[in-house]
Amino acid sequence: LTTRRADGHLVSRPMAVQRRASGADLWFMTNNESHKLEELANDPHVNCAFYNTRTREWVSVSGTAVLSRDKRMIHDLYAADWRAWLGDEGGERDGGPDDPRITLILVDAHSVVYSKNNRPTPLAFLSVAAAAVTGNPPKVSDLRELGESELRQAAAVSGEKASADLGG
């Protein structure tokens, strides 16, 4: 998750995306004593980057972060491993679902850029080797982009499917 500090510089940190839930494209949990909350208060624009080492594919999601301390939502998303990130300071600050330090970061995606690798690994390596000889950049994956309108259409279709799956 990349945010912008008050001095204008970007800062990234690894964070775990929480399981899918309605209301935002991506969900993260953080400690409300974290500096990233000050950064998000100053500028809510964020970027989330993901890389799959097995397929060599990557995704870059740009969007706007919204902070939530909604207790129902926290209980719905809570995972036992959150305790490890919060620590047990005793009392209600025990890392459990009612810990007052828990803040959710909801990311509403505005654009997604990603690579799609449809080439077998040997062919991709051959492309890199050929590039070293020819001086032309290798073609190891296809670059694709989704804008806000495509993301909203996909969310609507996904929502209709989820409603149908639930008998709605």
One Martini backbone bead per residue (centre of mass of N, CA, C, O) as a GRO file, in nm:
protein
  168
    1LEU     BB    1   0.094   0.038   0.026
    2THR     BB    2   0.055   0.364  -0.106
    3THR     BB    3   0.157   0.681   0.017
    4ARG     BB    4   0.148   1.029   0.122
    5ARG     BB    5   0.335   1.245   0.255
    6ALA     BB    6   0.353   1.567   0.370
    7ASP     BB    7   0.628   1.609   0.181
    8GLY     BB    8   0.531   1.421  -0.092
    9HIS     BB    9   0.629   1.152  -0.037
   10LEU     BB   10   0.654   0.820  -0.094
   11VAL     BB   11   0.501   0.526   0.073
   12SER     BB   12   0.566   0.181   0.140
   13ARG     BB   13   0.376  -0.119   0.237
   14PRO     BB   14   0.306  -0.414   0.366
   15MET     BB   15  -0.013  -0.577   0.307
   16ALA     BB   16  -0.317  -0.737   0.388
   17VAL     BB   17  -0.568  -0.860   0.230
   18GLN     BB   18  -0.885  -0.895   0.277
   19ARG     BB   19  -1.155  -1.030   0.250
   20ARG     BB   20  -1.421  -1.019   0.074
   21ALA     BB   21  -1.633  -0.723   0.057
   22SER     BB   22  -1.857  -0.503   0.079
   23GLY     BB   23  -1.787  -0.142  -0.017
   24ALA     BB   24  -1.511  -0.244  -0.155
   25ASP     BB   25  -1.231  -0.350  -0.326
   26LEU     BB   26  -1.043  -0.303  -0.069
   27TRP     BB   27  -0.901  -0.447   0.238
   28PHE     BB   28  -0.770  -0.315   0.548
   29MET     BB   29  -0.568  -0.345   0.837
   30THR     BB   30  -0.511  -0.120   1.121
   31ASN     BB   31  -0.344   0.086   1.328
   32ASN     BB   32  -0.446   0.397   1.465
   33GLU     BB   33  -0.120   0.460   1.536
   34SER     BB   34  -0.049   0.504   1.250
   35HIS     BB   35   0.099   0.700   1.002
   36LYS     BB   36  -0.095   0.636   0.761
   37LEU     BB   37  -0.339   0.804   0.869
   38GLU     BB   38  -0.211   1.080   0.828
   39GLU     BB   39  -0.164   1.048   0.525
   40LEU     BB   40  -0.468   1.000   0.451
   41ALA     BB   41  -0.571   1.273   0.562
   42ASN     BB   42  -0.398   1.439   0.353
   43ASP     BB   43  -0.408   1.179   0.132
   44PRO     BB   44  -0.628   0.933  -0.014
   45HIS     BB   45  -0.432   0.848  -0.223
   46VAL     BB   46  -0.364   0.525  -0.372
   47ASN     BB   47  -0.149   0.228  -0.393
   48CYS     BB   48  -0.165  -0.111  -0.521
   49ALA     BB   49   0.067  -0.385  -0.520
   50PHE     BB   50   0.107  -0.688  -0.723
   51TYR     BB   51   0.288  -1.013  -0.716
   52ASN     BB   52   0.354  -1.307  -0.921
   53THR     BB   53   0.612  -1.528  -0.926
   54ARG     BB   54   0.501  -1.764  -1.098
   55THR     BB   55   0.375  -1.571  -1.351
   56ARG     BB   56   0.475  -1.262  -1.364
   57GLU     BB   57   0.240  -1.104  -1.250
   58TRP     BB   58   0.064  -0.781  -1.231
   59VAL     BB   59  -0.079  -0.522  -1.004
   60SER     BB   60  -0.232  -0.188  -1.028
   61VAL     BB   61  -0.398   0.009  -0.775
   62SER     BB   62  -0.598   0.295  -0.801
   63GLY     BB   63  -0.713   0.514  -0.526
   64THR     BB   64  -0.941   0.555  -0.251
   65ALA     BB   65  -0.933   0.616   0.088
   66VAL     BB   66  -1.122   0.476   0.365
   67LEU     BB   67  -1.214   0.512   0.691
   68SER     BB   68  -1.293   0.254   0.947
   69ARG     BB   69  -1.485   0.180   1.275
   70ASP     BB   70  -1.685  -0.037   1.217
   71LYS     BB   71  -1.785  -0.291   1.417
   72ARG     BB   72  -1.933  -0.482   1.225
   73MET     BB   73  -1.714  -0.494   1.009
   74ILE     BB   74  -1.489  -0.593   1.190
   75HIS     BB   75  -1.628  -0.857   1.273
   76ASP     BB   76  -1.663  -0.969   0.980
   77LEU     BB   77  -1.332  -0.948   0.913
   78TYR     BB   78  -1.208  -1.089   1.131
   79ALA     BB   79  -0.878  -1.210   1.226
   80ALA     BB   80  -0.660  -1.376   1.428
   81ASP     BB   81  -0.388  -1.239   1.303
   82TRP     BB   82  -0.426  -0.948   1.419
   83ARG     BB   83  -0.288  -0.988   1.694
   84ALA     BB   84   0.006  -0.981   1.589
   85TRP     BB   85  -0.012  -0.669   1.491
   86LEU     BB   86  -0.115  -0.549   1.781
   87GLY     BB   87  -0.119  -0.693   2.028
   88ASP     BB   88  -0.106  -0.740   2.395
   89GLU     BB   89  -0.201  -0.479   2.637
   90GLY     BB   90  -0.460  -0.526   2.751
   91GLY     BB   91  -0.766  -0.553   2.781
   92GLU     BB   92  -0.905  -0.411   2.497
   93ARG     BB   93  -0.587  -0.432   2.395
   94ASP     BB   94  -0.586  -0.762   2.259
   95GLY     BB   95  -0.655  -0.795   1.932
   96GLY     BB   96  -0.940  -0.801   1.911
   97PRO     BB   97  -1.247  -0.704   1.771
   98ASP     BB   98  -1.261  -0.467   2.019
   99ASP     BB   99  -1.023  -0.313   1.945
  100PRO     BB  100  -0.961   0.035   1.928
  101ARG     BB  101  -0.719   0.018   1.704
  102ILE     BB  102  -0.906  -0.064   1.484
  103THR     BB  103  -0.866  -0.008   1.128
  104LEU     BB  104  -1.014   0.050   0.824
  105ILE     BB  105  -0.918   0.013   0.479
  106LEU     BB  106  -1.077   0.150   0.205
  107VAL     BB  107  -1.062   0.072  -0.147
  108ASP     BB  108  -1.136   0.275  -0.424
  109ALA     BB  109  -1.122   0.205  -0.742
  110HIS     BB  110  -1.006   0.377  -1.052
  111SER     BB  111  -0.752   0.193  -1.140
  112VAL     BB  112  -0.616  -0.072  -1.359
  113VAL     BB  113  -0.300  -0.231  -1.389
  114TYR     BB  114  -0.195  -0.514  -1.601
  115SER     BB  115  -0.060  -0.833  -1.636
  116LYS     BB  116  -0.069  -1.082  -1.904
  117ASN     BB  117   0.029  -1.423  -1.917
  118ASN     BB  118   0.035  -1.625  -2.234
  119ARG     BB  119   0.326  -1.740  -2.188
  120PRO     BB  120   0.550  -1.952  -2.179
  121THR     BB  121   0.834  -1.959  -2.005
  122PRO     BB  122   1.035  -2.026  -2.237
  123LEU     BB  123   0.935  -1.791  -2.420
  124ALA     BB  124   1.004  -1.561  -2.230
  125PHE     BB  125   1.307  -1.621  -2.209
  126LEU     BB  126   1.360  -1.594  -2.513
  127SER     BB  127   1.276  -1.297  -2.532
  128VAL     BB  128   1.500  -1.192  -2.344
  129ALA     BB  129   1.740  -1.302  -2.506
  130ALA     BB  130   1.673  -1.153  -2.768
  131ALA     BB  131   1.690  -0.866  -2.647
  132ALA     BB  132   1.993  -0.877  -2.581
  133VAL     BB  133   2.071  -0.895  -2.888
  134THR     BB  134   1.875  -0.667  -3.034
  135GLY     BB  135   1.757  -0.428  -2.822
  136ASN     BB  136   1.474  -0.523  -2.780
  137PRO     BB  137   1.208  -0.544  -2.612
  138PRO     BB  138   1.041  -0.759  -2.439
  139LYS     BB  139   0.758  -1.001  -2.469
  140VAL     BB  140   0.604  -1.130  -2.168
  141SER     BB  141   0.342  -0.938  -2.172
  142ASP     BB  142   0.026  -0.803  -2.125
  143LEU     BB  143  -0.104  -0.480  -2.122
  144ARG     BB  144  -0.358  -0.358  -1.896
  145GLU     BB  145  -0.666  -0.148  -1.866
  146LEU     BB  146  -0.879  -0.006  -1.607
  147GLY     BB  147  -1.133   0.195  -1.558
  148GLU     BB  148  -1.393   0.322  -1.389
  149SER     BB  149  -1.620   0.212  -1.576
  150GLU     BB  150  -1.523  -0.086  -1.582
  151LEU     BB  151  -1.532  -0.129  -1.275
  152ARG     BB  152  -1.837  -0.074  -1.238
  153GLN     BB  153  -1.937  -0.296  -1.425
  154ALA     BB  154  -1.803  -0.531  -1.274
  155ALA     BB  155  -1.947  -0.476  -1.002
  156ALA     BB  156  -2.234  -0.514  -1.104
  157VAL     BB  157  -2.203  -0.805  -1.203
  158SER     BB  158  -2.104  -0.919  -0.934
  159GLY     BB  159  -2.357  -0.836  -0.770
  160GLU     BB  160  -2.561  -1.000  -0.937
  161LYS     BB  161  -2.429  -1.274  -0.888
  162ALA     BB  162  -2.443  -1.271  -0.578
  163SER     BB  163  -2.750  -1.246  -0.565
  164ALA     BB  164  -2.811  -1.510  -0.722
  165ASP     BB  165  -2.648  -1.702  -0.531
  166LEU     BB  166  -2.849  -1.600  -0.280
  167GLY     BB  167  -3.149  -1.575  -0.414
  168GLY     BB  168  -3.196  -1.257  -0.528
   0.00000   0.00000   0.00000
